[in-house]
C-alpha cells in the first residue's frame, strides 16, 4: 500500500504487512459497496476496525507498530468521513475529532530523536518523512471533518508549524534515482503554513500530489486555481 503518507518500502515485517493487507481488503470492499456492487453497509465493520486499531496503538510493541496502526486508522477514518451517507446523516462527534488530534500528538511526542544507523539514507528519510506526513494528515483530516460537519474548522499555531521536507518529489523517487549524498538537513524543513502560502502564491512549480493535498486542505484550492500550475523543467518541491 502506498499513499502520500504511507510508503511500502518501510514495511517489510510480516506484522505490518498483515495490518495493511487487511486495510486494503476493507478499502476494496468499500469501493465495491460505493459502486453499488453490494447493499451491505460497511460502516459498522469499519468502525469496529478503527476501535481495534486505536486500542492497539495505545500499547504498541514498537514505534514502528504505532506508526502502522495510526496510518491504518487514518485510512479507515478517511473512508468513514468521506462516505456520502455518513457525512450527511451522522452528527458531529467530538470523540472522533479528539481521537484524530490525539493520534497525531502521540506520534509527535513519541517520535524517535535518532534513527537506527542500519538504515540507508533513503530509508531514514522515508521513515522520518512518513512520520511527519502522518502527523500532518491526522490534523488535516480533523480539520476536514469539522468543515464537513460544522462548516468551519480551526487550525492552531501548533498545526501550522508542523514541519516536513520541502523536497516532496523525493517521496516517489525510486532507489536508482536516489542520491545517497543528498543531505537530510534542517534547511530542507518547511512548516505547513509556510508551504501552503508558497503554493497559493504560485511560488512552487511541479506540484506533487502531497503538495496538492496541502493546498486543498489549508487553502481550499485545487492546483488549477493557483497562478502558476506545474511547469516541466522546474525542480519539483
PDB file of N, CA, C and O in Angstrom, residues 86-132:
ATOM      1  N   UNK A  86     -22.710   8.743   5.470  1.00  0.00           N
ATOM      2  CA  UNK A  86     -22.285   9.050   6.833  1.00  0.00           C
ATOM      3  C   UNK A  86     -22.060  10.547   6.992  1.00  0.00           C
ATOM      4  O   UNK A  86     -22.401  11.150   8.004  1.00  0.00           O
ATOM      5  N   UNK A  87     -21.479  11.165   5.954  1.00  0.00           N
ATOM      6  CA  UNK A  87     -21.181  12.595   6.025  1.00  0.00           C
ATOM      7  C   UNK A  87     -22.444  13.428   6.156  1.00  0.00           C
ATOM      8  O   UNK A  87     -22.467  14.451   6.835  1.00  0.00           O
ATOM      9  N   UNK A  88     -23.528  12.973   5.513  1.00  0.00           N
ATOM     10  CA  UNK A  88     -24.775  13.736   5.540  1.00  0.00           C
ATOM     11  C   UNK A  88     -25.587  13.439   6.795  1.00  0.00           C
ATOM     12  O   UNK A  88     -26.104  14.336   7.453  1.00  0.00           O
ATOM     13  N   UNK A  89     -25.695  12.156   7.131  1.00  0.00           N
ATOM     14  CA  UNK A  89     -26.601  11.749   8.200  1.00  0.00           C
ATOM     15  C   UNK A  89     -25.993  11.819   9.599  1.00  0.00           C
ATOM     16  O   UNK A  89     -26.688  12.072  10.575  1.00  0.00           O
ATOM     17  N   UNK A  90     -24.709  11.563   9.696  1.00  0.00           N
ATOM     18  CA  UNK A  90     -24.108  11.470  11.015  1.00  0.00           C
ATOM     19  C   UNK A  90     -23.864  12.825  11.650  1.00  0.00           C
ATOM     20  O   UNK A  90     -23.465  13.777  10.979  1.00  0.00           O
ATOM     21  N   UNK A  91     -24.094  12.948  12.956  1.00  0.00           N
ATOM     22  CA  UNK A  91     -23.832  14.211  13.652  1.00  0.00           C
ATOM     23  C   UNK A  91     -22.340  14.391  13.908  1.00  0.00           C
ATOM     24  O   UNK A  91     -21.556  13.442  13.811  1.00  0.00           O
ATOM     25  N   UNK A  92     -21.962  15.610  14.248  1.00  0.00           N
ATOM     26  CA  UNK A  92     -20.572  15.879  14.606  1.00  0.00           C
ATOM     27  C   UNK A  92     -20.231  15.135  15.889  1.00  0.00           C
ATOM     28  O   UNK A  92     -21.021  15.106  16.837  1.00  0.00           O
ATOM     29  N   UNK A  93     -19.070  14.514  15.917  1.00  0.00           N
ATOM     30  CA  UNK A  93     -18.644  13.761  17.093  1.00  0.00           C
ATOM     31  C   UNK A  93     -17.344  14.339  17.639  1.00  0.00           C
ATOM     32  O   UNK A  93     -16.318  14.319  16.957  1.00  0.00           O
ATOM     33  N   UNK A  94     -17.403  14.846  18.852  1.00  0.00           N
ATOM     34  CA  UNK A  94     -16.201  15.354  19.496  1.00  0.00           C
ATOM     35  C   UNK A  94     -15.213  14.221  19.750  1.00  0.00           C
ATOM     36  O   UNK A  94     -13.992  14.438  19.778  1.00  0.00           O
ATOM     37  N   UNK A  95     -15.740  13.014  19.904  1.00  0.00           N
ATOM     38  CA  UNK A  95     -14.876  11.846  20.129  1.00  0.00           C
ATOM     39  C   UNK A  95     -13.968  11.605  18.931  1.00  0.00           C
ATOM     40  O   UNK A  95     -12.768  11.350  19.081  1.00  0.00           O
ATOM     41  N   UNK A  96     -14.534  11.688  17.723  1.00  0.00           N
ATOM     42  CA  UNK A  96     -13.735  11.490  16.512  1.00  0.00           C
ATOM     43  C   UNK A  96     -12.711  12.606  16.368  1.00  0.00           C
ATOM     44  O   UNK A  96     -11.537  12.370  16.062  1.00  0.00           O
ATOM     45  N   UNK A  97     -13.138  13.831  16.597  1.00  0.00           N
ATOM     46  CA  UNK A  97     -12.230  14.972  16.493  1.00  0.00           C
ATOM     47  C   UNK A  97     -11.068  14.841  17.474  1.00  0.00           C
ATOM     48  O   UNK A  97      -9.903  15.041  17.113  1.00  0.00           O
ATOM     49  N   UNK A  98     -11.380  14.487  18.708  1.00  0.00           N
ATOM     50  CA  UNK A  98     -10.340  14.336  19.731  1.00  0.00           C
ATOM     51  C   UNK A  98      -9.413  13.173  19.404  1.00  0.00           C
ATOM     52  O   UNK A  98      -8.200  13.243  19.628  1.00  0.00           O
ATOM     53  N   UNK A  99      -9.985  12.092  18.874  1.00  0.00           N
ATOM     54  CA  UNK A  99      -9.175  10.929  18.530  1.00  0.00           C
ATOM     55  C   UNK A  99      -8.144  11.283  17.464  1.00  0.00           C
ATOM     56  O   UNK A  99      -6.968  10.914  17.569  1.00  0.00           O
ATOM     57  N   UNK A 100      -8.559  12.014  16.431  1.00  0.00           N
ATOM     58  CA  UNK A 100      -7.634  12.395  15.366  1.00  0.00           C
ATOM     59  C   UNK A 100      -6.530  13.302  15.900  1.00  0.00           C
ATOM     60  O   UNK A 100      -5.363  13.182  15.513  1.00  0.00           O
ATOM     61  N   UNK A 101      -6.898  14.197  16.795  1.00  0.00           N
ATOM     62  CA  UNK A 101      -5.899  15.068  17.410  1.00  0.00           C
ATOM     63  C   UNK A 101      -4.948  14.271  18.289  1.00  0.00           C
ATOM     64  O   UNK A 101      -3.723  14.478  18.261  1.00  0.00           O
ATOM     65  N   UNK A 102      -5.494  13.341  19.052  1.00  0.00           N
ATOM     66  CA  UNK A 102      -4.674  12.568  19.988  1.00  0.00           C
ATOM     67  C   UNK A 102      -3.669  11.662  19.278  1.00  0.00           C
ATOM     68  O   UNK A 102      -2.517  11.539  19.717  1.00  0.00           O
ATOM     69  N   UNK A 103      -4.093  11.025  18.181  1.00  0.00           N
ATOM     70  CA  UNK A 103      -3.161  10.126  17.492  1.00  0.00           C
ATOM     71  C   UNK A 103      -2.039  10.928  16.833  1.00  0.00           C
ATOM     72  O   UNK A 103      -0.885  10.480  16.773  1.00  0.00           O
ATOM     73  N   UNK A 104      -2.370  12.129  16.354  1.00  0.00           N
ATOM     74  CA  UNK A 104      -1.334  12.983  15.780  1.00  0.00           C
ATOM     75  C   UNK A 104      -0.339  13.441  16.828  1.00  0.00           C
ATOM     76  O   UNK A 104       0.879  13.407  16.614  1.00  0.00           O
ATOM     77  N   UNK A 105      -0.850  13.856  17.968  1.00  0.00           N
ATOM     78  CA  UNK A 105       0.038  14.318  19.046  1.00  0.00           C
ATOM     79  C   UNK A 105       0.852  13.173  19.630  1.00  0.00           C
ATOM     80  O   UNK A 105       2.008  13.363  20.027  1.00  0.00           O
ATOM     81  N   UNK A 106       0.273  11.983  19.688  1.00  0.00           N
ATOM     82  CA  UNK A 106       1.011  10.835  20.223  1.00  0.00           C
ATOM     83  C   UNK A 106       2.216  10.520  19.350  1.00  0.00           C
ATOM     84  O   UNK A 106       3.314  10.258  19.854  1.00  0.00           O
ATOM     85  N   UNK A 107       2.023  10.553  18.041  1.00  0.00           N
ATOM     86  CA  UNK A 107       3.153  10.324  17.139  1.00  0.00           C
ATOM     87  C   UNK A 107       4.211  11.403  17.319  1.00  0.00           C
ATOM     88  O   UNK A 107       5.415  11.118  17.352  1.00  0.00           O
ATOM     89  N   UNK A 108       3.766  12.636  17.416  1.00  0.00           N
ATOM     90  CA  UNK A 108       4.689  13.766  17.569  1.00  0.00           C
ATOM     91  C   UNK A 108       5.493  13.636  18.862  1.00  0.00           C
ATOM     92  O   UNK A 108       6.705  13.900  18.887  1.00  0.00           O
ATOM     93  N   UNK A 109       4.846  13.212  19.931  1.00  0.00           N
ATOM     94  CA  UNK A 109       5.509  13.102  21.227  1.00  0.00           C
ATOM     95  C   UNK A 109       6.447  11.902  21.307  1.00  0.00           C
ATOM     96  O   UNK A 109       7.480  11.959  21.981  1.00  0.00           O
ATOM     97  N   UNK A 110       6.103  10.810  20.625  1.00  0.00           N
ATOM     98  CA  UNK A 110       6.874   9.580  20.760  1.00  0.00           C
ATOM     99  C   UNK A 110       7.842   9.331  19.605  1.00  0.00           C
ATOM    100  O   UNK A 110       8.548   8.321  19.601  1.00  0.00           O
ATOM    101  N   UNK A 111       7.876  10.226  18.646  1.00  0.00           N
ATOM    102  CA  UNK A 111       8.789  10.050  17.510  1.00  0.00           C
ATOM    103  C   UNK A 111      10.234   9.968  18.006  1.00  0.00           C
ATOM    104  O   UNK A 111      10.649  10.754  18.856  1.00  0.00           O
ATOM    105  N   UNK A 112      11.005   9.014  17.508  1.00  0.00           N
ATOM    106  CA  UNK A 112      12.393   8.858  17.967  1.00  0.00           C
ATOM    107  C   UNK A 112      13.252  10.059  17.595  1.00  0.00           C
ATOM    108  O   UNK A 112      13.096  10.643  16.522  1.00  0.00           O
ATOM    109  N   UNK A 113      14.140  10.410  18.498  1.00  0.00           N
ATOM    110  CA  UNK A 113      15.050  11.529  18.249  1.00  0.00           C
ATOM    111  C   UNK A 113      16.139  11.124  17.269  1.00  0.00           C
ATOM    112  O   UNK A 113      16.572  11.909  16.424  1.00  0.00           O
ATOM    113  N   UNK A 114      16.582   9.869  17.381  1.00  0.00           N
ATOM    114  CA  UNK A 114      17.608   9.350  16.483  1.00  0.00           C
ATOM    115  C   UNK A 114      17.100   8.089  15.804  1.00  0.00           C
ATOM    116  O   UNK A 114      16.345   7.311  16.396  1.00  0.00           O
ATOM    117  N   UNK A 115      17.534   7.887  14.558  1.00  0.00           N
ATOM    118  CA  UNK A 115      17.142   6.699  13.810  1.00  0.00           C
ATOM    119  C   UNK A 115      18.277   5.682  13.818  1.00  0.00           C
ATOM    120  O   UNK A 115      19.440   6.022  14.033  1.00  0.00           O
ATOM    121  N   UNK A 116      17.920   4.443  13.566  1.00  0.00           N
ATOM    122  CA  UNK A 116      18.907   3.369  13.570  1.00  0.00           C
ATOM    123  C   UNK A 116      19.981   3.605  12.511  1.00  0.00           C
ATOM    124  O   UNK A 116      19.684   4.026  11.387  1.00  0.00           O
ATOM    125  N   UNK A 117      21.230   3.329  12.885  1.00  0.00           N
ATOM    126  CA  UNK A 117      22.339   3.511  11.947  1.00  0.00           C
ATOM    127  C   UNK A 117      22.325   2.455  10.850  1.00  0.00           C
ATOM    128  O   UNK A 117      23.074   2.558   9.872  1.00  0.00           O
ATOM    129  N   UNK A 118      21.478   1.433  11.017  1.00  0.00           N
ATOM    130  CA  UNK A 118      21.391   0.391   9.990  1.00  0.00           C
ATOM    131  C   UNK A 118      20.556   0.831   8.791  1.00  0.00           C
ATOM    132  O   UNK A 118      20.575   0.170   7.749  1.00  0.00           O
ATOM    133  N   UNK A 119      19.839   1.929   8.928  1.00  0.00           N
ATOM    134  CA  UNK A 119      19.020   2.426   7.824  1.00  0.00           C
ATOM    135  C   UNK A 119      19.888   3.148   6.801  1.00  0.00           C
ATOM    136  O   UNK A 119      20.813   3.882   7.161  1.00  0.00           O
ATOM    137  N   UNK A 120      19.586   2.938   5.539  1.00  0.00           N
ATOM    138  CA  UNK A 120      20.273   3.688   4.490  1.00  0.00           C
ATOM    139  C   UNK A 120      19.757   5.124   4.517  1.00  0.00           C
ATOM    140  O   UNK A 120      18.714   5.403   5.125  1.00  0.00           O
ATOM    141  N   UNK A 121      20.467   6.063   3.880  1.00  0.00           N
ATOM    142  CA  UNK A 121      19.964   7.449   3.837  1.00  0.00           C
ATOM    143  C   UNK A 121      18.543   7.533   3.291  1.00  0.00           C
ATOM    144  O   UNK A 121      17.725   8.309   3.792  1.00  0.00           O
ATOM    145  N   UNK A 122      18.247   6.736   2.271  1.00  0.00           N
ATOM    146  CA  UNK A 122      16.898   6.747   1.693  1.00  0.00           C
ATOM    147  C   UNK A 122      15.874   6.224   2.693  1.00  0.00           C
ATOM    148  O   UNK A 122      14.799   6.811   2.869  1.00  0.00           O
ATOM    149  N   UNK A 123      16.184   5.109   3.347  1.00  0.00           N
ATOM    150  CA  UNK A 123      15.257   4.526   4.317  1.00  0.00           C
ATOM    151  C   UNK A 123      15.031   5.469   5.495  1.00  0.00           C
ATOM    152  O   UNK A 123      13.909   5.609   5.981  1.00  0.00           O
ATOM    153  N   UNK A 124      16.106   6.106   5.951  1.00  0.00           N
ATOM    154  CA  UNK A 124      15.985   7.035   7.073  1.00  0.00           C
ATOM    155  C   UNK A 124      15.103   8.223   6.699  1.00  0.00           C
ATOM    156  O   UNK A 124      14.261   8.665   7.490  1.00  0.00           O
ATOM    157  N   UNK A 125      15.296   8.737   5.478  1.00  0.00           N
ATOM    158  CA  UNK A 125      14.489   9.879   5.041  1.00  0.00           C
ATOM    159  C   UNK A 125      13.017   9.485   4.906  1.00  0.00           C
ATOM    160  O   UNK A 125      12.132  10.208   5.356  1.00  0.00           O
ATOM    161  N   UNK A 126      12.765   8.326   4.287  1.00  0.00           N
ATOM    162  CA  UNK A 126      11.389   7.877   4.103  1.00  0.00           C
ATOM    163  C   UNK A 126      10.688   7.665   5.441  1.00  0.00           C
ATOM    164  O   UNK A 126       9.521   8.032   5.609  1.00  0.00           O
ATOM    165  N   UNK A 127      11.405   7.083   6.393  1.00  0.00           N
ATOM    166  CA  UNK A 127      10.802   6.835   7.701  1.00  0.00           C
ATOM    167  C   UNK A 127      10.458   8.155   8.392  1.00  0.00           C
ATOM    168  O   UNK A 127       9.336   8.347   8.873  1.00  0.00           O
ATOM    169  N   UNK A 128      11.424   9.058   8.445  1.00  0.00           N
ATOM    170  CA  UNK A 128      11.196  10.339   9.113  1.00  0.00           C
ATOM    171  C   UNK A 128      10.097  11.136   8.421  1.00  0.00           C
ATOM    172  O   UNK A 128       9.231  11.732   9.077  1.00  0.00           O
ATOM    173  N   UNK A 129      10.108  11.133   7.095  1.00  0.00           N
ATOM    174  CA  UNK A 129       9.102  11.894   6.357  1.00  0.00           C
ATOM    175  C   UNK A 129       7.724  11.255   6.495  1.00  0.00           C
ATOM    176  O   UNK A 129       6.708  11.956   6.558  1.00  0.00           O
ATOM    177  N   UNK A 130       7.680   9.933   6.584  1.00  0.00           N
ATOM    178  CA  UNK A 130       6.407   9.247   6.783  1.00  0.00           C
ATOM    179  C   UNK A 130       5.790   9.635   8.119  1.00  0.00           C
ATOM    180  O   UNK A 130       4.576   9.854   8.220  1.00  0.00           O
ATOM    181  N   UNK A 131       6.625   9.741   9.143  1.00  0.00           N
ATOM    182  CA  UNK A 131       6.142  10.166  10.459  1.00  0.00           C
ATOM    183  C   UNK A 131       5.608  11.593  10.385  1.00  0.00           C
ATOM    184  O   UNK A 131       4.505  11.894  10.857  1.00  0.00           O
ATOM    185  N   UNK A 132       6.385  12.475   9.771  1.00  0.00           N
ATOM    186  CA  UNK A 132       5.963  13.880   9.668  1.00  0.00           C
ATOM    187  C   UNK A 132       4.658  14.008   8.890  1.00  0.00           C
ATOM    188  O   UNK A 132       3.738  14.736   9.291  1.00  0.00           O
TER     189      UNK A 132
END
